[in-house]
Structure formats: structure tokens, C-alpha cells
mmCIF file of C-alpha atoms (C1' of nucleotides) in Angstrom:
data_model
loop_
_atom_site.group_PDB
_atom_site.id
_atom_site.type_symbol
_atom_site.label_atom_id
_atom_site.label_comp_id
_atom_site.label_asym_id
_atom_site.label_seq_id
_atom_site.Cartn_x
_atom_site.Cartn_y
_atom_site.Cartn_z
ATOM 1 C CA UNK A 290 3.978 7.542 1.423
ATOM 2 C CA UNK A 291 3.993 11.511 2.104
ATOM 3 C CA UNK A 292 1.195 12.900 -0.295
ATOM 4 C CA UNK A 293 3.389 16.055 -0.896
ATOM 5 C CA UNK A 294 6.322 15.811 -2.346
ATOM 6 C CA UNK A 295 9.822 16.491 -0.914
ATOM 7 C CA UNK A 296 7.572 16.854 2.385
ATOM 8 C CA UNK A 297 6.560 15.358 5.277
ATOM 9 C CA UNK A 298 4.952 16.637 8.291
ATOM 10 C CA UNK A 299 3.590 14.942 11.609
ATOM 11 C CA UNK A 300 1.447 15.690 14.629
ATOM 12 C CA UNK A 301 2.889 15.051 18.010
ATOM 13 C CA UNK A 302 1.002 14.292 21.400
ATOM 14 C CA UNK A 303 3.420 15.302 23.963
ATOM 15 C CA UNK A 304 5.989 13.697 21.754
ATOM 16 C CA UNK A 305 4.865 10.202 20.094
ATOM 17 C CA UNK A 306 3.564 10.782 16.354
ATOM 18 C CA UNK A 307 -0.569 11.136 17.114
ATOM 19 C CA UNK A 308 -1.143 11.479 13.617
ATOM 20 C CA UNK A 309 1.044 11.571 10.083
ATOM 21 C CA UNK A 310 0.458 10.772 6.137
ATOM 22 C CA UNK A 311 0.420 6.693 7.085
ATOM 23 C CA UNK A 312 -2.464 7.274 9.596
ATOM 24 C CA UNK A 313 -4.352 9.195 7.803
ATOM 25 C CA UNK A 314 -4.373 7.395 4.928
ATOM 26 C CA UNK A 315 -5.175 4.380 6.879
ATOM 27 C CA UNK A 316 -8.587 5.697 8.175
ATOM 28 C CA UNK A 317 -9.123 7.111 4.607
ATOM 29 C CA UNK A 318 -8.956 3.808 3.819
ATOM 30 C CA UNK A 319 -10.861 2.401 6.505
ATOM 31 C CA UNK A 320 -13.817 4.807 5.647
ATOM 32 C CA UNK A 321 -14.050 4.016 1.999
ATOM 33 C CA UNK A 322 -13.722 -0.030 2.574
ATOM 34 C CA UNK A 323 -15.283 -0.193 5.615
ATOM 35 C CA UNK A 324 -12.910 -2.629 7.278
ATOM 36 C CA UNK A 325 -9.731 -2.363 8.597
ATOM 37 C CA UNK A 326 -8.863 -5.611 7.137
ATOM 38 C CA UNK A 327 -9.666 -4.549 3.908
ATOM 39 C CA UNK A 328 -7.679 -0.846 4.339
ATOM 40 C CA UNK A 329 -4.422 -3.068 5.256
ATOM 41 C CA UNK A 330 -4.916 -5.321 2.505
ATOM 42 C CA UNK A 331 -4.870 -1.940 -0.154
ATOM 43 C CA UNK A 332 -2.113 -0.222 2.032
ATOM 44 C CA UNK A 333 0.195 -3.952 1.579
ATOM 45 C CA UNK A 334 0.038 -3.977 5.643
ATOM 46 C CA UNK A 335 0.047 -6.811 7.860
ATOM 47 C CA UNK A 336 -3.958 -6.776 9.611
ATOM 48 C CA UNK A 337 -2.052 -6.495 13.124
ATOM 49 C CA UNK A 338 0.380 -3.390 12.697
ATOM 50 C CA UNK A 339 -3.556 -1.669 10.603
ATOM 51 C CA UNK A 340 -4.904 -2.807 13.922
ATOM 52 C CA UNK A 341 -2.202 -1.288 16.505
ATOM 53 C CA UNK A 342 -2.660 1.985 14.135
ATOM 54 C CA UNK A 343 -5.707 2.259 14.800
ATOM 55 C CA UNK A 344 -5.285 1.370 18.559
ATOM 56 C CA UNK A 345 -3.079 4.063 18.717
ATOM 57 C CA UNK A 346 -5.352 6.575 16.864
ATOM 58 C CA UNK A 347 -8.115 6.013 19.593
ATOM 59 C CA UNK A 348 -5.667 6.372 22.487
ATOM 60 C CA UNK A 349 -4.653 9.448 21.230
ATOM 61 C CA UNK A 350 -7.348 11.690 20.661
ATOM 62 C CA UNK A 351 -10.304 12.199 23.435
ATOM 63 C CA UNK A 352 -13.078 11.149 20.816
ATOM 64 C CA UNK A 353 -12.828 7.987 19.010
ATOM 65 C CA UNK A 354 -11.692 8.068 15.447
ATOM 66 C CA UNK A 355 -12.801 4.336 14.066
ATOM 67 C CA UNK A 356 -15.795 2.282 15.802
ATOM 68 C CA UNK A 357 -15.448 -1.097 15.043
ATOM 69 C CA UNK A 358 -17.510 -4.593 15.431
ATOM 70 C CA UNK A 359 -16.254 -8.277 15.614
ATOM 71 C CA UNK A 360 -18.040 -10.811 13.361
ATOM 72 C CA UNK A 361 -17.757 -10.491 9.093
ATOM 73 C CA UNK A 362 -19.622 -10.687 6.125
ATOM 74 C CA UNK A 363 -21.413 -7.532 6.366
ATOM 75 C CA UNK A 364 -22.309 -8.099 10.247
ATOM 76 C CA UNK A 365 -18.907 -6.290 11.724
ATOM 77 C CA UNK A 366 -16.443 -3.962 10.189
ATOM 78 C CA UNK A 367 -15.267 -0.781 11.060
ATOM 79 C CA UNK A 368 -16.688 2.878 10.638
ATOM 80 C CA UNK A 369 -14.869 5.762 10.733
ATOM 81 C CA UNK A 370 -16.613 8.607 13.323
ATOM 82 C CA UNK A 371 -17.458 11.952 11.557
ATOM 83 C CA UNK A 372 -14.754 12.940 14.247
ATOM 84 C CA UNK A 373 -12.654 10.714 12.250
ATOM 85 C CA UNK A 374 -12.991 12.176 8.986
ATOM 86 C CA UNK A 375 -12.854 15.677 10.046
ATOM 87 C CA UNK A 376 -9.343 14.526 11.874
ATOM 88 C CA UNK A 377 -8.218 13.326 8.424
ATOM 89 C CA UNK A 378 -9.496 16.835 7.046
ATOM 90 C CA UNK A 379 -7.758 18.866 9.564
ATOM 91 C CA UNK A 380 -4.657 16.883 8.987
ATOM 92 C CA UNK A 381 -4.882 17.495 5.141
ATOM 93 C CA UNK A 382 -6.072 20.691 5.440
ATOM 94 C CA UNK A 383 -2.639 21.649 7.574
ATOM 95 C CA UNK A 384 -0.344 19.611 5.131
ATOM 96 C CA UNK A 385 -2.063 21.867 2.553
ATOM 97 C CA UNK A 386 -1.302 24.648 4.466
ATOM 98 C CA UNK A 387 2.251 24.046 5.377
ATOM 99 C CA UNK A 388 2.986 22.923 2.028
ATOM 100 C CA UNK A 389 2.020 26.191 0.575
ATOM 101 C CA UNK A 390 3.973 28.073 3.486
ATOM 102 C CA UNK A 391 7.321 26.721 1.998
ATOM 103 C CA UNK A 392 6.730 25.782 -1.176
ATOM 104 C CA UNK A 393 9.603 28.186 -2.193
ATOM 105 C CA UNK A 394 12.068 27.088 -0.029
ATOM 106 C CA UNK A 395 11.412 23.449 -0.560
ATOM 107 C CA UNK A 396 11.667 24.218 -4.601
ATOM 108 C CA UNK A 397 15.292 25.852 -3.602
ATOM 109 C CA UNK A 398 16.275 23.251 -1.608
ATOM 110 C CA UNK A 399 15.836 20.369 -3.351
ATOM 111 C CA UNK A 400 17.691 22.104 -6.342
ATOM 112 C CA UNK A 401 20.587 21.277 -4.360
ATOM 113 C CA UNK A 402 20.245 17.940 -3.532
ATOM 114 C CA UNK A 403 21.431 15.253 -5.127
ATOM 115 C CA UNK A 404 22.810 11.554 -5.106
ATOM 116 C CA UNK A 405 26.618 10.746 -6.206
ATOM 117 C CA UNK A 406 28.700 10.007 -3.422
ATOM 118 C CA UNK A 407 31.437 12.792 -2.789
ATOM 119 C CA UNK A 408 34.729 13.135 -0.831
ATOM 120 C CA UNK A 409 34.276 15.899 1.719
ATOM 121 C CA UNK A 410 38.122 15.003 3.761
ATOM 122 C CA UNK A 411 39.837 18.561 4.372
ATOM 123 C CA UNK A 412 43.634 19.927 3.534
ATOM 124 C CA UNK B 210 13.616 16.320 19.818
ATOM 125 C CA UNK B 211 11.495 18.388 17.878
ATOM 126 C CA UNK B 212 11.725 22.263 18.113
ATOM 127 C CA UNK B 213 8.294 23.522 17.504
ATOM 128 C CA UNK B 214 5.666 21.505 19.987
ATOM 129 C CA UNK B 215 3.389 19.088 18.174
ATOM 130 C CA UNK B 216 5.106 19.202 15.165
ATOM 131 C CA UNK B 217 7.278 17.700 13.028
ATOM 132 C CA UNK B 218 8.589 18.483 9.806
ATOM 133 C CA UNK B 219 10.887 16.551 7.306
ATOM 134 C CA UNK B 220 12.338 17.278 3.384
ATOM 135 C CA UNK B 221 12.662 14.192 2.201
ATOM 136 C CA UNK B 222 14.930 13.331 -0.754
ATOM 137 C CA UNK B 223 13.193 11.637 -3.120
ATOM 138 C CA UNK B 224 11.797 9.196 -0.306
ATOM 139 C CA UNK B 225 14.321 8.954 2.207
ATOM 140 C CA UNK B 226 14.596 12.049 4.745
ATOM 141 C CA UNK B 227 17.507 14.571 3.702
ATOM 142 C CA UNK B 228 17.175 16.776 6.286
ATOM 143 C CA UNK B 229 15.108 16.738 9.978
ATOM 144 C CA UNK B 230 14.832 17.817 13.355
ATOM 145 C CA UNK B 231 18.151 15.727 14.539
ATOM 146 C CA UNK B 232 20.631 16.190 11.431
ATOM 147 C CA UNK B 233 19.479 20.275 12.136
ATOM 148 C CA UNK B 234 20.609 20.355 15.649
ATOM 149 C CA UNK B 235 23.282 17.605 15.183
ATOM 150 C CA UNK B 236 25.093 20.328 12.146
ATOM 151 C CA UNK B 237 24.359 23.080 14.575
ATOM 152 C CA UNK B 238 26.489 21.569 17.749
ATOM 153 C CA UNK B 239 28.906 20.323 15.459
ATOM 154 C CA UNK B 240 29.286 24.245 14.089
ATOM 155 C CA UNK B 241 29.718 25.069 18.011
ATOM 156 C CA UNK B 242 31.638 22.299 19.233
ATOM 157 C CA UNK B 243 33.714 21.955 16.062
ATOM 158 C CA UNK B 244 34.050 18.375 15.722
ATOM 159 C CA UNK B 245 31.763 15.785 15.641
ATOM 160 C CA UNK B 246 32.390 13.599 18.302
ATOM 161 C CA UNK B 247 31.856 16.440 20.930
ATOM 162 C CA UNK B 248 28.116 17.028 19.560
ATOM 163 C CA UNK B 249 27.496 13.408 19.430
ATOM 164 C CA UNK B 250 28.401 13.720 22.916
ATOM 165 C CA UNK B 251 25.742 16.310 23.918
ATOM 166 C CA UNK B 252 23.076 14.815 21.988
ATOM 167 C CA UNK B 253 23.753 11.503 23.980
ATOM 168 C CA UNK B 254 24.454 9.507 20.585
ATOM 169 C CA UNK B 255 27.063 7.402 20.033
ATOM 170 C CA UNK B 256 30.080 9.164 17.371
ATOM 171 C CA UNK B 257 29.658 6.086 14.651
ATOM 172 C CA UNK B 258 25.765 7.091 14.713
ATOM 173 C CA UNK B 259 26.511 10.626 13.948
ATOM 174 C CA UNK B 260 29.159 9.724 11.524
ATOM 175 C CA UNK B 261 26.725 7.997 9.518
ATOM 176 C CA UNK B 262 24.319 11.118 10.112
ATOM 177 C CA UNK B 263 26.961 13.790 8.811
ATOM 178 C CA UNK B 264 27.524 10.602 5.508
ATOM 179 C CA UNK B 265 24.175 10.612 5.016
ATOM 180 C CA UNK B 266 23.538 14.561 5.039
ATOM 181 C CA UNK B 267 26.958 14.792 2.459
ATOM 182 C CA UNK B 268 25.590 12.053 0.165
ATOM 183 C CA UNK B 269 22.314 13.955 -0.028
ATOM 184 C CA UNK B 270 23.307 17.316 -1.052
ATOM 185 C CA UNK B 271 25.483 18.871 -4.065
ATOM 186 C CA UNK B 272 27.039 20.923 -2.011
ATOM 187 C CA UNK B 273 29.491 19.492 1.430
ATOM 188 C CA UNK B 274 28.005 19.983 4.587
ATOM 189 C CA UNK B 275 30.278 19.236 6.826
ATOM 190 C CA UNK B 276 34.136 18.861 6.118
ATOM 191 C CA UNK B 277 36.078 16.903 8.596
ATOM 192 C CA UNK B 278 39.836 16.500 9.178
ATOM 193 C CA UNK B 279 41.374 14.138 11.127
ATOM 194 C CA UNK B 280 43.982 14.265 13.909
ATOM 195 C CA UNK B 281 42.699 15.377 17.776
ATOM 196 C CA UNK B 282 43.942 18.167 19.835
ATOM 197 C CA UNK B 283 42.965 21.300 17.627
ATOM 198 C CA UNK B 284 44.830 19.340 14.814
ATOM 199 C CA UNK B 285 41.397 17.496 13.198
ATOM 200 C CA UNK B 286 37.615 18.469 13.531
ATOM 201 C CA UNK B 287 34.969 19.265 11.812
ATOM 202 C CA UNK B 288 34.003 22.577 10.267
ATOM 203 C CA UNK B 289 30.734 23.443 8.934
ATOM 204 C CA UNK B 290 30.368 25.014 5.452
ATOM 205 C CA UNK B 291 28.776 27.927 4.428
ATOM 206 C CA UNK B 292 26.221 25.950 2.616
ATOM 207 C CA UNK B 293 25.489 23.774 5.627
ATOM 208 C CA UNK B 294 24.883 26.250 7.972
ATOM 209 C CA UNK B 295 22.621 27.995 5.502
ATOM 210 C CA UNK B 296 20.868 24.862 4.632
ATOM 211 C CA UNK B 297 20.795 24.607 8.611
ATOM 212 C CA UNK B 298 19.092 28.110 8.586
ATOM 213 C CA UNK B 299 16.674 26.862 5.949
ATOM 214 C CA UNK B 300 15.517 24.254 7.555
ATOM 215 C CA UNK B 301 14.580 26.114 10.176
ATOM 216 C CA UNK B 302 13.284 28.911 8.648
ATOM 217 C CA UNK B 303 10.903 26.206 7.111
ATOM 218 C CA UNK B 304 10.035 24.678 10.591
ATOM 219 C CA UNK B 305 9.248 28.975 11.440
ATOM 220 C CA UNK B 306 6.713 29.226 8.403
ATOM 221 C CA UNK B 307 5.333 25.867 8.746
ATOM 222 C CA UNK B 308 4.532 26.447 12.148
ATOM 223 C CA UNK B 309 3.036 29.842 11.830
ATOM 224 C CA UNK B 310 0.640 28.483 9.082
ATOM 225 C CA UNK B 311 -0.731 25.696 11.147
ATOM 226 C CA UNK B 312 -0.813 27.194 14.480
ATOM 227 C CA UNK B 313 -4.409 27.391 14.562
ATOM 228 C CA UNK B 314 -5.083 24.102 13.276
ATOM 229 C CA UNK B 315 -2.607 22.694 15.278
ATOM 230 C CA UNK B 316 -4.198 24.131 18.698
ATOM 231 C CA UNK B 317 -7.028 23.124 17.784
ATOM 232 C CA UNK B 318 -5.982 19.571 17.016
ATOM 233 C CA UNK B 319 -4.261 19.503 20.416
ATOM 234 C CA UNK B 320 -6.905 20.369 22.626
ATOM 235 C CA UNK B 321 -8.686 17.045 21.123
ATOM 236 C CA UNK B 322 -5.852 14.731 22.862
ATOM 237 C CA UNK B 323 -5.276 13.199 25.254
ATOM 238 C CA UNK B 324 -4.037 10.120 26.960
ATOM 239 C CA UNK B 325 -6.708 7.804 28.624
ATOM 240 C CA UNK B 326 -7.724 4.806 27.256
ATOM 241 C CA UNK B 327 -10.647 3.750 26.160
ATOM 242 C CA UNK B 328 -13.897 1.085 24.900
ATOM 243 C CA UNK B 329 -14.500 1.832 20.939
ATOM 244 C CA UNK B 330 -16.415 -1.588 20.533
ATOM 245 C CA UNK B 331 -19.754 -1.309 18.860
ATOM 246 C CA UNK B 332 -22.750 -2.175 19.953
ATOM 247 C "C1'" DA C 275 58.957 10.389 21.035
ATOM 248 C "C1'" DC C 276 54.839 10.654 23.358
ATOM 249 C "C1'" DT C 277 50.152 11.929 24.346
ATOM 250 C "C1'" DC C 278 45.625 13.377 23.415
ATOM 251 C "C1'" DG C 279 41.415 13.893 20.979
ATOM 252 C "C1'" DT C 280 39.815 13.326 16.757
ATOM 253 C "C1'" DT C 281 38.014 10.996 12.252
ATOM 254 C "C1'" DA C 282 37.045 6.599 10.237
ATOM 255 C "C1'" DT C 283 35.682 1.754 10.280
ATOM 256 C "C1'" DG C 284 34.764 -2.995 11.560
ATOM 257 C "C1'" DT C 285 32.431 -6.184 14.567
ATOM 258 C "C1'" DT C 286 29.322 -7.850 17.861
ATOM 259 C "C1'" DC C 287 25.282 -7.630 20.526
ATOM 260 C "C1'" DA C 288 20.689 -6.079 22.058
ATOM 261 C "C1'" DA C 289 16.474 -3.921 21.188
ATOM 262 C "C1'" DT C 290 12.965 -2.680 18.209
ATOM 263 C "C1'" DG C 291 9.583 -3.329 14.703
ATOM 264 C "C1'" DG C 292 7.222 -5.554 11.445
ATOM 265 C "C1'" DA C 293 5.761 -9.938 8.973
ATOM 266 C "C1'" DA C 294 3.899 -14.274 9.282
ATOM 267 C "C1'" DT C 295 1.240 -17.508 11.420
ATOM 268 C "C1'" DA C 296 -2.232 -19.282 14.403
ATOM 269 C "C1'" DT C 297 -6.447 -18.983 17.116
ATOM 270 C "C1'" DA C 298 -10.472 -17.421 19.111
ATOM 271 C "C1'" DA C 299 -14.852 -15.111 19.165
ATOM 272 C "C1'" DC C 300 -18.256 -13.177 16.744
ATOM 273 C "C1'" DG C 301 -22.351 -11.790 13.752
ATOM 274 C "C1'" DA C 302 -24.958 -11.761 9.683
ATOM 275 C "C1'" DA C 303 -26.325 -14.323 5.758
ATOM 276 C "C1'" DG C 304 -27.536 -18.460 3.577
ATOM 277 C "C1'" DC D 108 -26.414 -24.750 11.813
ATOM 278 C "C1'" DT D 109 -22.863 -23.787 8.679
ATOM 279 C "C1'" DT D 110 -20.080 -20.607 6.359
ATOM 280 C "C1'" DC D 111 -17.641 -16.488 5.622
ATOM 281 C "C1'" DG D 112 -15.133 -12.395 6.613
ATOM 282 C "C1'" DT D 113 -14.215 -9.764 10.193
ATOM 283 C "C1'" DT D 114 -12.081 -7.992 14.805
ATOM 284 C "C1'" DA D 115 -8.847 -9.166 18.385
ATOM 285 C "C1'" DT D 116 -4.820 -11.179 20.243
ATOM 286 C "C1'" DA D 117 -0.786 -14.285 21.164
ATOM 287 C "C1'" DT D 118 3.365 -16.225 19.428
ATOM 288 C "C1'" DT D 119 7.219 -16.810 16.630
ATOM 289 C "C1'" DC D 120 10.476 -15.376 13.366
ATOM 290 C "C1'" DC D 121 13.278 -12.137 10.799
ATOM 291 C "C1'" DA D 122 15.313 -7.789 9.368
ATOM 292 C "C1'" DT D 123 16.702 -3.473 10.550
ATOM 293 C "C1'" DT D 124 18.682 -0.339 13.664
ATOM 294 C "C1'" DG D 125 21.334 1.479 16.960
ATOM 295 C "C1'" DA D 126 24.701 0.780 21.061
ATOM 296 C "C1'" DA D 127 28.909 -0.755 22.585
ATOM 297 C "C1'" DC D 128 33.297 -1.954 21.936
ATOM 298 C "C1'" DA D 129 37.537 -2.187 19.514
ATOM 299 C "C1'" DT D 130 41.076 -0.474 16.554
ATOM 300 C "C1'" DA D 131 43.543 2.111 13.256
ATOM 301 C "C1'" DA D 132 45.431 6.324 11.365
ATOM 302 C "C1'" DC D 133 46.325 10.809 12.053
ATOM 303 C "C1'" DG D 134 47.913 15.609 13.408
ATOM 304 C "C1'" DA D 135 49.117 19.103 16.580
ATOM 305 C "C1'" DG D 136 51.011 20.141 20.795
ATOM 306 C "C1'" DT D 137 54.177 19.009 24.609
#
DNA sequence: ACTCGTTATGTTCAATGGAATATAACGAAG
DNA sequence: CTTCGTTATATTCCATTGAACATAACGAGT
């Protein structure tokens, strides 16, 4: 799910997650199908937890971040609020930015990670 | 639980997390408490759960983080290795850098939530 | 020997979270 | 007016997770 690899970073409000890489690519989503329905259905998520996401996302932020309207076939759906997008910007623009910030560091570290299993009892 | 406010930063292995916020502090009591049960304690997490935590961080690295002996008054414990308290002071020297590079960003992200609920119905 | 505090596990239970299912209400299109 | 795809929500079920509890083995000190 993390876009970078070896790395993932998340925003905190006080100190639930307000925004991560499964958020954002939900309203990503949202904004490019126009439903939430639809951005579930591409993500392999159940409608209800898409739904609570994006519940959450509004709570969270003092501007909404999707608009949506009940009824289908091109009468409802949801829109994602330029807000919106330049959340998802702002989120991927600071995943950029970390990334780049230890780059290095990650490179070193996973050099020394690994998977076999390993006794580690002393004397 | 996380160090820097509004942020949170994790290396994953491959896809599961090798290293966070709680193994980080949980290695660094165990380093000052010198056995694992005693940091457990002061993290307000039961021993098995930070058993598994010191398995898991073992398993993911080439290198042991944590060797353990057992046997109680002074005989057992748990010592940290050199690698573990440097991969300790990697971590967080990534959490440093991170932060620094998205402090702006992340201010900025911050003063656009808060908690109040509210109507995002169309129409 | 005995005790104490530890590592190391197993087992059982409760809480959490997500999936699945079921409705309801709705709005545009036909 | 019917149909279709959507938002919105309740309910039920299941899997995962962690807490709690129990126990064993152990090693150093007393």
C-alpha cells in the first residue's frame, strides 16, 4: 500500500492517523471515478469501511475533502473539493520530501534486513 | 506514542513494519532497564506482547537485536547489541530528518484540522 | 535448598476491525 | 413510473489482535 518503498509515513491529528498512503489514495480514487463506490470497488474495499474513510477525512480537517450526493446513475456521486486534491498534494508532496530526506539511511538499513529465523539465546 | 507531533514514520520490510515508533522506544527501555519484562512494564504492555515485539524485530534483521538470557535476579536479562542500539539511533535519526523536511508542510497541514463535525451533503 | 525475577510458551478470553449482507432513500435517465 | 447506481446506515459474522492468566525452566544470590 505505501507508494514508497521500505517507507511509510502518516499524519496525526492530536494522535489518530488524519491522513496516510490508504487515504489518500482513496480520494485519488474518488476524484478520478467519481464515486466512492466505485474507488472501493478498485481499492478491493468493502463500500462501508471507503465510506467511514471518508467520514473520517471530513471530521478531520476544517474544510471538507469529498462532497457527496445520494441517488446514482449519474444523478449522485461524490466530488472531491479542490481542498481535497491539494490535501492529497500536500500529502504527496511531504512523502516526496521525507523520502528524499532519508533515502540514504533507508538504502543502509534495509541492507541489513532480512528474513531467516535466527537463535539470538546468550552464554 | 509517536515522538515527533503529527507524525509518524515506519521502515517497513518488504510490507510488514520492521521497525516503528514502539519497537524504538520498547529496544531503548529494554537497553535501560536491561531485561525485557521491566520495559514492558513501563510501556504498560503485557511481557508476551513485547516478547513477540523483540521476535519480530530479531526475525527482521541480519544482525541480533536484542540477546536475552534467562534466569532472574541479575542472573538472566536482556542486553542490547551494538547493532540494535545503532539501528535504534537510526531510526531516530530518520524520524530527525524526516521531520525537519516536512515541518513546513506539516504546520501547515495542521492548522487545517480540527475536530468538529460536520454536513458535507450536496445540494 | 530455597527464593526471586527473568525468559519462554501455551491457553483462554475479550475487544477490535473488517467483510458480508440487508435496507432505505434518493435522483437522474429512460 | 420504473430502473439503475449511488450514498447512508444497521446488523451480523468472522478473523485478527492483544490482555490475562498460567506454567515451566532457569540462574544467581541468599
Amino acid at each position: 500500500m505505501a507508494r514508497y518503498p521500505g517507507l511509510m509515513l502518516r499524519v496525526l491529528a492530536s494522535d489518530h492517523p488524519a491522513i496516510g498512503p490508504g487515504k489518500a489514495q482513496l480520494v485519488a480514487l474518488i476524484d478520478s471515478t467519481g464515486s466512492i463506490s466505485a474507488a472501493a470497488r478498485e481499492m478491493g474495499m468493502s463500500y462501508r469501511r471507503a465510506w467511514q474513510l471518508v467520514e473520517a477525512l471530513n471530521a478531520s480537517f476544517i474544510e471538507p475533502v469529498v462532497m457527496t450526493a445520494v441517488g446514482g446513475k449519474r444523478g449522485g456521486g461524490a466530488v472531491v473539493t479542490e481542498f481535497g486534491r491539494t490535501l492529497v498534494a500536500q500529502f504527496r508532496a511531504m512523502e516526496d520530501k521525507a523520502s528524499a530526506a532519508i533515502a540514504a539511511d533507508l538504502e543502509h538499513l534495509q541492507r541489513q534486513m532480512r528474513k531467516p529465523p535466527r537463535s539470538t539465546r546468550r552464554k
